[in-house]
Tab-separated table of C-alpha atoms in Angstrom:
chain	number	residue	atom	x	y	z
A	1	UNK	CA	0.000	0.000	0.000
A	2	UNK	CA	1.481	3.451	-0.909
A	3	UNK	CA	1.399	6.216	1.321
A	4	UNK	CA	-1.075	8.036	-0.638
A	5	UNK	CA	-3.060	5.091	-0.464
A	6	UNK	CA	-2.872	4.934	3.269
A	7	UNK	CA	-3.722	8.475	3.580
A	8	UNK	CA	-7.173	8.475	2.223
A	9	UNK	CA	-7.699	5.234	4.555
A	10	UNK	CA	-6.678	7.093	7.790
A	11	UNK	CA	-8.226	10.131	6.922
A	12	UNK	CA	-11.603	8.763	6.498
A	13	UNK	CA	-11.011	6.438	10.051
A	14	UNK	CA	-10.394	10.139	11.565
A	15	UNK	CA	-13.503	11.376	10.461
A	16	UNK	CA	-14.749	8.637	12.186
A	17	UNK	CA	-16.095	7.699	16.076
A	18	UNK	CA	-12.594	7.283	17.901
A	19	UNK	CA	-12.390	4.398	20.709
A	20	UNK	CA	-10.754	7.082	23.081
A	21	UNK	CA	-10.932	10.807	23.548
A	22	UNK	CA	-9.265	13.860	25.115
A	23	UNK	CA	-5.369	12.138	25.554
A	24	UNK	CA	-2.796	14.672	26.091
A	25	UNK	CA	0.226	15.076	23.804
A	26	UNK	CA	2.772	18.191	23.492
A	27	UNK	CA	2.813	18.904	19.963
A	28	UNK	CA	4.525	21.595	18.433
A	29	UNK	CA	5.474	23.130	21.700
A	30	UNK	CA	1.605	23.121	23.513
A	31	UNK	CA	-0.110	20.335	25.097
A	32	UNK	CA	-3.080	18.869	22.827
A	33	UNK	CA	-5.816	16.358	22.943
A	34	UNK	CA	-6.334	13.617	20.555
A	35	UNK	CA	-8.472	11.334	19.871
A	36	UNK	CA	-7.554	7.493	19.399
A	37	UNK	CA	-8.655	5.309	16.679
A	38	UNK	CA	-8.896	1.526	16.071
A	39	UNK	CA	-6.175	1.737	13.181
A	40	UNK	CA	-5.921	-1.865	10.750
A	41	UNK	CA	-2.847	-3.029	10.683
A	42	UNK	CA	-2.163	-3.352	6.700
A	43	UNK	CA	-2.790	0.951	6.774
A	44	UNK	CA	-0.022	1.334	8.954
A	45	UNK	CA	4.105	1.300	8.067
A	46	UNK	CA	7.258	0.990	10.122
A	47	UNK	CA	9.100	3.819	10.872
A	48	UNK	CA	12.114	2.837	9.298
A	49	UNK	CA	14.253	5.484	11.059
A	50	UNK	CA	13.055	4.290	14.504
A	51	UNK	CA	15.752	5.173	16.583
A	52	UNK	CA	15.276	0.989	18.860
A	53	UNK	CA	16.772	-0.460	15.605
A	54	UNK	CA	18.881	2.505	14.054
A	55	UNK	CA	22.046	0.428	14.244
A	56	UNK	CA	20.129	-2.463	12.124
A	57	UNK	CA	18.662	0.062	9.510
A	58	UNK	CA	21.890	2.110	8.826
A	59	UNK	CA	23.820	-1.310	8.621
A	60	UNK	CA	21.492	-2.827	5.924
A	61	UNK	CA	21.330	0.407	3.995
A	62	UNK	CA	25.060	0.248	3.963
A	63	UNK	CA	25.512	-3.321	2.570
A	64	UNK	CA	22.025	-3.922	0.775
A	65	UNK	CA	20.657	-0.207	-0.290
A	66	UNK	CA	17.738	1.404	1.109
A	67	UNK	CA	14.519	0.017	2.572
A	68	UNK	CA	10.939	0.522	1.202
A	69	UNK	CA	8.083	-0.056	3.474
A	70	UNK	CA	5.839	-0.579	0.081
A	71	UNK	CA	7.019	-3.225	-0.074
A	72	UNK	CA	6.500	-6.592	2.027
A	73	UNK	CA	9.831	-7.954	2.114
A	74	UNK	CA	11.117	-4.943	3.383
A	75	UNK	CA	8.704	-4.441	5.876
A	76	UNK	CA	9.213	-8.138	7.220
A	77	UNK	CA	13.122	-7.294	7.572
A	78	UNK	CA	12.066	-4.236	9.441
A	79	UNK	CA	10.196	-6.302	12.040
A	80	UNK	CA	12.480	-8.772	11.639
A	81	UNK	CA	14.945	-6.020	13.074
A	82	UNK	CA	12.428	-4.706	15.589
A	83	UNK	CA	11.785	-8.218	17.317
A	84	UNK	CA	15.636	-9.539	17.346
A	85	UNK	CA	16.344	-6.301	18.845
A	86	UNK	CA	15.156	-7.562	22.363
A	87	UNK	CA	13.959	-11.253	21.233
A	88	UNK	CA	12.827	-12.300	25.029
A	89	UNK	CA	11.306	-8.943	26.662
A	90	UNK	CA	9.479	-8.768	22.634
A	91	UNK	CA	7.913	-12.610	23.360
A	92	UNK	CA	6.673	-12.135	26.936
A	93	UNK	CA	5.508	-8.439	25.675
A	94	UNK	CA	3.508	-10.477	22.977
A	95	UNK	CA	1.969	-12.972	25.129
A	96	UNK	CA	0.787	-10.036	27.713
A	97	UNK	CA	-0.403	-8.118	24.084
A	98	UNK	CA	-2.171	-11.537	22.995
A	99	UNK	CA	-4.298	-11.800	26.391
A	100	UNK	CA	-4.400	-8.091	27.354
A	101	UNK	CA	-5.013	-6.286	24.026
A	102	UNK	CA	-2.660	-2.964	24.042
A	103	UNK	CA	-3.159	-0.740	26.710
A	104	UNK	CA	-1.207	2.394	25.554
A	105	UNK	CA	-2.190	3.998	22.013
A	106	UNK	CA	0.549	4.984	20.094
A	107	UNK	CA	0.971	7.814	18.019
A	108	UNK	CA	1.377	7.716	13.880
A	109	UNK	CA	1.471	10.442	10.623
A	110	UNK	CA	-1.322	10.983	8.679
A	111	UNK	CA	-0.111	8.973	6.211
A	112	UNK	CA	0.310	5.705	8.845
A	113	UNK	CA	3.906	5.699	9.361
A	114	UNK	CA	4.531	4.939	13.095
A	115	UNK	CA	6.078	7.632	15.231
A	116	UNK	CA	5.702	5.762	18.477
A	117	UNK	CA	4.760	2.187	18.641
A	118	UNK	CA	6.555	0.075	15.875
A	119	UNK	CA	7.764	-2.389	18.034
A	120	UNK	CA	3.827	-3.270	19.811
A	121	UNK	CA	2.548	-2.777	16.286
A	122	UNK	CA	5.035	-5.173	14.903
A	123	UNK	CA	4.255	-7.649	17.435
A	124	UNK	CA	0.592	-7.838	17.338
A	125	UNK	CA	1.133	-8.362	13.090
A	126	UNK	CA	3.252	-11.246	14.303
A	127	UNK	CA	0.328	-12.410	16.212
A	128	UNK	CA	-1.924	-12.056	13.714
A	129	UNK	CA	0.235	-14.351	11.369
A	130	UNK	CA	1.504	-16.799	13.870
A	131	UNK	CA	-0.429	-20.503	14.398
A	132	UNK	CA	-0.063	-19.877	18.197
A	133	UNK	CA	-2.799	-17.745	18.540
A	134	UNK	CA	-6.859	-18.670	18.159
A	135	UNK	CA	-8.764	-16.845	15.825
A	136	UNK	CA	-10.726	-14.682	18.072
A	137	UNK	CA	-7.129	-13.528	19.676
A	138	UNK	CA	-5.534	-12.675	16.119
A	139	UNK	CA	-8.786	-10.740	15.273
A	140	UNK	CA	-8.428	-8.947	18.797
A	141	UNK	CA	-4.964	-8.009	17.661
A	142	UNK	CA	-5.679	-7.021	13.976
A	143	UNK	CA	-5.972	-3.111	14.735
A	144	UNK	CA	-3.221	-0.746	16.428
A	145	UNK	CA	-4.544	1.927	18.960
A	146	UNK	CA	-3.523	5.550	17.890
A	147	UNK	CA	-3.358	9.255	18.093
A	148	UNK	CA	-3.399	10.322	14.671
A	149	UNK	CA	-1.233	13.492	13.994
A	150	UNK	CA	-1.974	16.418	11.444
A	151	UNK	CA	-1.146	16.872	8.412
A	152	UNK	CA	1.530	19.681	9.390
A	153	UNK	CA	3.644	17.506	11.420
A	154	UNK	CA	7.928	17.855	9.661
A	155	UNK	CA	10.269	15.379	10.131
A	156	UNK	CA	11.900	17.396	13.547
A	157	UNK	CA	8.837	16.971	15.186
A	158	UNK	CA	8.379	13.068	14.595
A	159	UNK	CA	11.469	13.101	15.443
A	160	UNK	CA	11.245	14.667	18.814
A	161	UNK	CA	8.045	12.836	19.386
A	162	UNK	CA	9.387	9.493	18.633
A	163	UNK	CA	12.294	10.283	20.865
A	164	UNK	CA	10.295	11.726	23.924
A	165	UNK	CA	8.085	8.956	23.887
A	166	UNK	CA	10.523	6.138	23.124
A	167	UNK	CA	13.863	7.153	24.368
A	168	UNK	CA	13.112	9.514	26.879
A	169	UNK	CA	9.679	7.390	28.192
A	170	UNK	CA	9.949	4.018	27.673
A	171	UNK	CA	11.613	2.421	30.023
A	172	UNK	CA	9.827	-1.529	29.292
A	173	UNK	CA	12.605	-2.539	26.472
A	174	UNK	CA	15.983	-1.069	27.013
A	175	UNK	CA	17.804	0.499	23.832
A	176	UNK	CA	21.182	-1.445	22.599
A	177	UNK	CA	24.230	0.644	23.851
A	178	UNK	CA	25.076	1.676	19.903
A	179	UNK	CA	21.519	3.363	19.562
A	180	UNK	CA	21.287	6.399	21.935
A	181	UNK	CA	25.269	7.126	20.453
A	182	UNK	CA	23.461	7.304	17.031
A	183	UNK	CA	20.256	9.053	17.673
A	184	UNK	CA	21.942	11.648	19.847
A	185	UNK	CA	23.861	12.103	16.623
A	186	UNK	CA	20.602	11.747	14.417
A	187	UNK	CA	19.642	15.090	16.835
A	188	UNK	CA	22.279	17.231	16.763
A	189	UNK	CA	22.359	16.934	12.905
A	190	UNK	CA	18.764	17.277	12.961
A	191	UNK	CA	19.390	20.824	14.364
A	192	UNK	CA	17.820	20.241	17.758
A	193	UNK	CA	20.418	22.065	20.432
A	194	UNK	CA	22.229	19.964	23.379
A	195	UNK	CA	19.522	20.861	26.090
A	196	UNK	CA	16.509	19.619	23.397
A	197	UNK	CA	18.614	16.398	22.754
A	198	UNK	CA	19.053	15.968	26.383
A	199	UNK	CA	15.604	16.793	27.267
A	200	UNK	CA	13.946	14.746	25.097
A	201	UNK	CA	16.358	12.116	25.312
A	202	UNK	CA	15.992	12.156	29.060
A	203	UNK	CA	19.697	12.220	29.678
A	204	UNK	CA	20.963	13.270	32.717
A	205	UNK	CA	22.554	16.506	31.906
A	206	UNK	CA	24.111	18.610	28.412
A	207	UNK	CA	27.384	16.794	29.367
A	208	UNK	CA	25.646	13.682	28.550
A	209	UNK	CA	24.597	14.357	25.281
A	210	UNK	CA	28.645	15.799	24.529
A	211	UNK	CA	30.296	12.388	25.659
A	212	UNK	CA	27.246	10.458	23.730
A	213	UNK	CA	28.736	12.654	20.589
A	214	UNK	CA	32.101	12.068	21.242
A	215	UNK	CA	31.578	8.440	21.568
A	216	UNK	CA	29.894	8.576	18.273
A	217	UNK	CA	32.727	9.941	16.482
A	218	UNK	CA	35.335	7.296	17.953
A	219	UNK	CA	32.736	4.332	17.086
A	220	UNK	CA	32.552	6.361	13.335
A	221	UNK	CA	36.641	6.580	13.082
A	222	UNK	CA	36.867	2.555	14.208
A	223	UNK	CA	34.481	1.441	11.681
A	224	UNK	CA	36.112	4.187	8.966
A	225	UNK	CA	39.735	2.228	9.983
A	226	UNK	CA	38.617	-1.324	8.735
A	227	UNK	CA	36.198	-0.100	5.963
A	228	UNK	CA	33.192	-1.046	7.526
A	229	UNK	CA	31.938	2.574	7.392
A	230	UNK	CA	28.122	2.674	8.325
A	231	UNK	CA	27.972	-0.797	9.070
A	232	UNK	CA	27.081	-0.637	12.655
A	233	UNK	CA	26.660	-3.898	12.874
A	234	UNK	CA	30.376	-4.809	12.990
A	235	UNK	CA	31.436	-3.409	16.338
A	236	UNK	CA	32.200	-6.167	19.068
A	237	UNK	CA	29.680	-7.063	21.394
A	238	UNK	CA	30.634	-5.027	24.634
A	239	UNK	CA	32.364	-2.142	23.231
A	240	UNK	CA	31.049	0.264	24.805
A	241	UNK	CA	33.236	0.509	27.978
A	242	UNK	CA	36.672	0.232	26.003
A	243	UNK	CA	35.053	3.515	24.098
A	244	UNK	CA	34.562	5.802	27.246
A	245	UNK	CA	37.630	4.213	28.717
A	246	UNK	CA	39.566	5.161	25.320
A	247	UNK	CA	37.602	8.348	25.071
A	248	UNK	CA	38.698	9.594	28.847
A	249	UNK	CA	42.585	8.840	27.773
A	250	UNK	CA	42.298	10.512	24.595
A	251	UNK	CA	41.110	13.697	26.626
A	252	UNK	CA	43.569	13.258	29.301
A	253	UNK	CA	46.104	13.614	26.449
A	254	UNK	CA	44.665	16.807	24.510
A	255	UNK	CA	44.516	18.403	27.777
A	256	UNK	CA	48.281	17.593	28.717
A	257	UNK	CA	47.248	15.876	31.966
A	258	UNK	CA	50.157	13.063	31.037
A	259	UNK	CA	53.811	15.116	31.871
A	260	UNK	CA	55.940	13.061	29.998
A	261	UNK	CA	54.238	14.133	26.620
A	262	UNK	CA	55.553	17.270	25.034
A	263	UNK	CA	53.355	19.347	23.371
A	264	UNK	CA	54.768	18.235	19.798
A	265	UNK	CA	53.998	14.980	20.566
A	266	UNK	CA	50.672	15.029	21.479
A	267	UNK	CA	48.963	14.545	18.078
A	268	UNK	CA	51.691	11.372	17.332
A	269	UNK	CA	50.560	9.662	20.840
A	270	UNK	CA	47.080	10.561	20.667
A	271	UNK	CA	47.041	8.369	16.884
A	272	UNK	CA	48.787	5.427	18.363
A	273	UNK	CA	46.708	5.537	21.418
A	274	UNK	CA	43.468	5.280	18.532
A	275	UNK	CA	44.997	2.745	16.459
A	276	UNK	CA	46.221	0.250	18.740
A	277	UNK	CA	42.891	0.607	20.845
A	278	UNK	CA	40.736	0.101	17.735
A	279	UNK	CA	43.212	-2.970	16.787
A	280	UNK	CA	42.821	-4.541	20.402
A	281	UNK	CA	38.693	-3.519	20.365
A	282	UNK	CA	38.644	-5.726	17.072
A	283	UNK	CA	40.827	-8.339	18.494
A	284	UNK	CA	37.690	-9.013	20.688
A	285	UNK	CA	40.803	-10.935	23.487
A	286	UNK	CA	39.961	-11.842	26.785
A	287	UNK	CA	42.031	-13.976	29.087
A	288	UNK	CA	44.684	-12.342	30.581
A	289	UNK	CA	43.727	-8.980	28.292
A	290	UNK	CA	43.062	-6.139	30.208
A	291	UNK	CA	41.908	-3.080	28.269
A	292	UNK	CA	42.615	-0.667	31.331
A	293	UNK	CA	45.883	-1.096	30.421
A	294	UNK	CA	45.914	0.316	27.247
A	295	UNK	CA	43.603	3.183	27.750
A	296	UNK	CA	43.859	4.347	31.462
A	297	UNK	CA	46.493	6.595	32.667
A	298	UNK	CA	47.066	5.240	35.907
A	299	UNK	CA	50.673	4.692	37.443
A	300	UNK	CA	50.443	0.946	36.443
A	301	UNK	CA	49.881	1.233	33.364
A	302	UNK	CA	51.567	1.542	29.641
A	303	UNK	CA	50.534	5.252	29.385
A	304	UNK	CA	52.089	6.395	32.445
A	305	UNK	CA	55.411	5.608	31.757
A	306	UNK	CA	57.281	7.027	28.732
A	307	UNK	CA	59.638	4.350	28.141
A	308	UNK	CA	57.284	1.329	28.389
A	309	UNK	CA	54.818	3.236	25.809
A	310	UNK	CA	57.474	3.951	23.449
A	311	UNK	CA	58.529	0.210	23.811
A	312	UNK	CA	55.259	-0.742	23.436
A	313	UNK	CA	54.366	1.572	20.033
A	314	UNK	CA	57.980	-0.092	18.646
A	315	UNK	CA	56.473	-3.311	19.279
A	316	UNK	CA	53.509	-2.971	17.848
A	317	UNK	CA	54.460	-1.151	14.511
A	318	UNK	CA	57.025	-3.800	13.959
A	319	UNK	CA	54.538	-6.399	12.116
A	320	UNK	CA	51.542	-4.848	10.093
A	321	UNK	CA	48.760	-7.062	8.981
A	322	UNK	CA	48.557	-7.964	5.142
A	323	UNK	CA	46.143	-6.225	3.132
A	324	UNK	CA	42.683	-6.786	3.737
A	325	UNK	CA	40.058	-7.653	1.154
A	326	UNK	CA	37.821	-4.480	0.578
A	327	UNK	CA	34.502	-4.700	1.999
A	328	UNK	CA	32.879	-3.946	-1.376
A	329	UNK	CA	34.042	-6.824	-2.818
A	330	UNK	CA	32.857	-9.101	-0.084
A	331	UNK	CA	29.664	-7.981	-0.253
A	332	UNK	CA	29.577	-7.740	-3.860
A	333	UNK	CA	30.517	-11.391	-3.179
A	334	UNK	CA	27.130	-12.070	-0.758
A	335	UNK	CA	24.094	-13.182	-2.763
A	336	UNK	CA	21.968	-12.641	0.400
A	337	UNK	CA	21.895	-11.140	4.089
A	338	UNK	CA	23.136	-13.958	5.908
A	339	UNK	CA	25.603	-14.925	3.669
A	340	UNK	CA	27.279	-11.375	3.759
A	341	UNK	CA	27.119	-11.635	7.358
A	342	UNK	CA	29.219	-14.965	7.066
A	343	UNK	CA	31.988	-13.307	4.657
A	344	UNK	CA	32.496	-10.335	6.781
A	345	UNK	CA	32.612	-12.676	9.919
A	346	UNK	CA	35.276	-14.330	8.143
A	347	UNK	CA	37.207	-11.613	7.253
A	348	UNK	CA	37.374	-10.303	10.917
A	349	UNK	CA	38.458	-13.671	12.087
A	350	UNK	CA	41.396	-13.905	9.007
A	351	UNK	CA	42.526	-10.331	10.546
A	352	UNK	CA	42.100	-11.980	14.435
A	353	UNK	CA	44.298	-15.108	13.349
A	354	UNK	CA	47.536	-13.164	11.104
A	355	UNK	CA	47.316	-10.048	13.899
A	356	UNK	CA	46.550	-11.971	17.278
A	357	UNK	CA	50.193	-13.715	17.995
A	358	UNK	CA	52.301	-10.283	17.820
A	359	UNK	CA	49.373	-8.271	19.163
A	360	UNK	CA	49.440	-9.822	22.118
A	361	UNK	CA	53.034	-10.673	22.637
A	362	UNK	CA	53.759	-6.635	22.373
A	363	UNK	CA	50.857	-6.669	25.125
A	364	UNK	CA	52.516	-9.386	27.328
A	365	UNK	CA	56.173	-7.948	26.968
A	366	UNK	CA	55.070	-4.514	27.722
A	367	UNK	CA	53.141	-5.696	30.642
A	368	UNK	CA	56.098	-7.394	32.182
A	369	UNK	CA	58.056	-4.409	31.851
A	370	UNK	CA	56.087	-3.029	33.975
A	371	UNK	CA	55.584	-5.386	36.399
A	372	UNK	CA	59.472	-5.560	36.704
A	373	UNK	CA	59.631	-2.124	37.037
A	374	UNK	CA	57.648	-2.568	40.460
A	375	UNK	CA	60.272	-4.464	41.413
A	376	UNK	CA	63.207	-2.597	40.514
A	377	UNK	CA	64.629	-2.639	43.805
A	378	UNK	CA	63.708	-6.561	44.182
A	379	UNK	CA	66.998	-7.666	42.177
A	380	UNK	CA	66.842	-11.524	43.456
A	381	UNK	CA	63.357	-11.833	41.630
A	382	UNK	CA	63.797	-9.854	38.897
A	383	UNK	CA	67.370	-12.244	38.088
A	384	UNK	CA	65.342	-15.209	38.996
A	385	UNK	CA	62.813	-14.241	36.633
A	386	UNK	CA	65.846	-14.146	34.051
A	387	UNK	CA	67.116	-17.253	34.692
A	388	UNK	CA	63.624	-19.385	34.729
A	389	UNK	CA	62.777	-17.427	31.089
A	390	UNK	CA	66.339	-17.875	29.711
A	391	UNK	CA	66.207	-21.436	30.774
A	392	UNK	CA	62.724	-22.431	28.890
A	393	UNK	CA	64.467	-21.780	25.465
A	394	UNK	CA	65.016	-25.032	23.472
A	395	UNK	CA	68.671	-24.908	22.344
A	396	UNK	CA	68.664	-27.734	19.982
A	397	UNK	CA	66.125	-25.727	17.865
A	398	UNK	CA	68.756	-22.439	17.536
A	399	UNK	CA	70.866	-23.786	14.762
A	400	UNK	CA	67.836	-23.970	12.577
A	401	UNK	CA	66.361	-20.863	13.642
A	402	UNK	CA	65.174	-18.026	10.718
A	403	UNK	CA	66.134	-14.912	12.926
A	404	UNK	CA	69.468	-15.865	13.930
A	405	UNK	CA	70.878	-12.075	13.663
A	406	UNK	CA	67.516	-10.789	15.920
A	407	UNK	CA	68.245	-13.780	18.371
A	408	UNK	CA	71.998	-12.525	18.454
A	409	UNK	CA	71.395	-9.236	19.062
A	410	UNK	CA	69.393	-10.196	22.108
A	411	UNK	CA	71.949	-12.510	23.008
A	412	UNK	CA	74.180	-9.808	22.749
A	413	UNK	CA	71.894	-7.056	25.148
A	414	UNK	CA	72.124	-9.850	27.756
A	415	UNK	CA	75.353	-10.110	27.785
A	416	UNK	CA	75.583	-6.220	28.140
A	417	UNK	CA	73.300	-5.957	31.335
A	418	UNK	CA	74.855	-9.205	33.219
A	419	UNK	CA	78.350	-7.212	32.671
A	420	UNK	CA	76.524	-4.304	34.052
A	421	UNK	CA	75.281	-6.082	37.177
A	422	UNK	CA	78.905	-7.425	37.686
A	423	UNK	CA	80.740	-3.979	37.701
A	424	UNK	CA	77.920	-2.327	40.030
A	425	UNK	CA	78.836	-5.676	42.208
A	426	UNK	CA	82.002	-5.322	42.236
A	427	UNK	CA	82.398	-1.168	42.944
């Protein structure tokens, strides 16, 4: 059904007997009643810039091209999105919907696209289609409740209505991390100002809605890094804490809060400090991995000391990956949406497997320095420590070894400190 189509449907159901009158809404800066009407589901379409499943949206639009809620299939991938989004809290909501009915009306355009309510609306369609249900409960479940906005209502004013009354309201389905980064974005570009975004957001302050758009920019310049721009979809499950954590260090170094950096140097640290976060945020390692190394400036860790950072930037510039395949011609490669889901899994884990050996031994080496470095005055342990590493190495495999002049060298630098230790002895 086109939206022209579904005009003349919803106008002629407003010029009808609503089911509910005189419900409050602030509209164009006043309060307002409305009326609420028994709406069919086949007038009504998904909001496809419904800030619960922006992530989703802007992902497939990236790989696949854009959606068109004319048509079915795209309107089944939208509600596909809608109900994976929160797949247990959207099952128990549609069993209470199923024996309850829905108890809140949302709100839609004249037209019969869905400012607040896509997720109930797509959930009673899914009862209305599923074999679960009896016949008189599908019927029940055929029509969406509504407020029915004017004709005059612009795209900033859905837009601040979908957000007051999903992002700032509803607090029954909790929002993925990734989507209040990207609809506080969506705002600010929209033109609303930082106390609008945090009002109707209802964030805790303006400083809220600054970190949410700094975050947004760092999760932009990681997915820009591995070509995956727009594809919101590809960052790590859990991200979200190595971003603030990353974000605060970043800061810390603009502001020239870490002494050892001089002032030329800040723009040359701050770039590692990005790139080998984003390489260890794609790594997705956990074990022994501890992020808070990496992006904290605390006294134990790499930041805070000059030499072990340095040591640690040498180390990790020392091997790069080999070129990756674009992410055009992977998904020119897909024939379908799962299947470009598969080939982009598969390039992260080619990156993962030719990256994670050297990423983490520049990790592990660095960490020891540090550790030894707590132990400085500790001598015994730290030449114990020596002695149990030095003794691990296979010998018998050295004459065959590829990197004799590296392994030398070291040999060498050994050889330097032990002389070392035996003058200081001996003064």
């Amino acid at each position: 059904m086109t939206a022209e189509e579904r005009k003349l449907k919803i106008k002629e159901i407003g010029e009808g007997k609503p089911v509910g009158t005189g419900t409050k809404l602030k509209y164009q800066g006043e309060i307002r009643e409305f009326n609420v009407y028994k709406i069919p589901l086949e007038f009504l379409a998904y909001n496809v810039e419904n800030g619960r499943i922006s992530s989703l949206v802007k992902s497939y639009k990236r790989e696949h091209g854009d959606l068109d809620m004319t048509k079915d299939t795209d309107a089944q991938k939208v509600a596909q999105f809608l109900f994976e989004s929160s797949e247990e809290r959207n099952k128990k909501t549609m069993r209470d919907l199923a024996q309850n009915g829905q108890l809140e009306p949302g709100i839609i355009t004249m037209d019969g696209v869905i400012v607040d309510g896509n997720r109930r609306a797509s959930l009673l369609r899914r009862i209305t289609e599923s074999r679960e249900f009896d016949q008189t409960t599908k019927d029940k479940c055929s029509y969406f409740l509504a407020r029915i906005l004017p004709e005059d209502a612009d795209e900033k004013e859905i837009l601040r209505l979908e957000t007051s009354y999903q992002m700032g309201a509803d607090c029954k389905v909790d929002y993925n991390p990734i989507e209040k980064y990207l609809h506080t974005r969506d705002m600010y570009d929209k033109s609303f100002s930082i106390e609008q975004i945090a009002e109707y957001m209802g964030l805790s302050s303006s400083k809220e809605v600054l970190l949410n758009l700094e975050i947004m920019e760092l999760i932009d310049s990681y997915l820009d890094t591995y070509g995956y721009t727009g594809i919101y979809t590809r960052l790590p499950r859990g991200c979200e804490d190595d971003f603030l954590k990353l974000n605060i260090a970043l800061k810390k170094i603009r502001s020239g809060k870490i002494s050892w950096i001089q002032s030329d140097e800040l723009d040359e640290v701050e770039n590692d400090l990005r790139l080998i976060c984003f390489d260890f945020i794609r790594l997705e390692e956990k074990g022994d991995f501890d992020f808070r190394m990496l992006a904290s400036t605390a006294s134990s860790n790499f930041l805070a000391d000059e030499k072990t950072w340095h040591s640690f930037v040498d180390s990790y510039y020392e091997t790069s990956a080999d070129e990756e395949e674009s992410t055009e011609e992977v998904l020119n490669r897909a024939t379908n949406d799962e299947e470009a889901k598969r080939l982009l899994n598969q390039r992260d884990n080619q990156w993962k497997n030719n990256v994670r050996e050297h990423l983490m031994d520049s990790f592990r080496d660095c960490k020891n320095q540090l550790e030894n470095k707590k132990e400085k005055d500790k001598p015994v342990a730290l030449l114990k420590k020596a002695i149990n590493a030095l003794s691990e190495i296979n010998t018998e495999t050295l004459a065959s070894a590829n990197n004799k002049e590296d392994l030398l060298e070291k040999a060498s630098e050994i050889q330097s400190l032990i002389k070392d230790i035996e003058t200081s002895l001996h003064d």
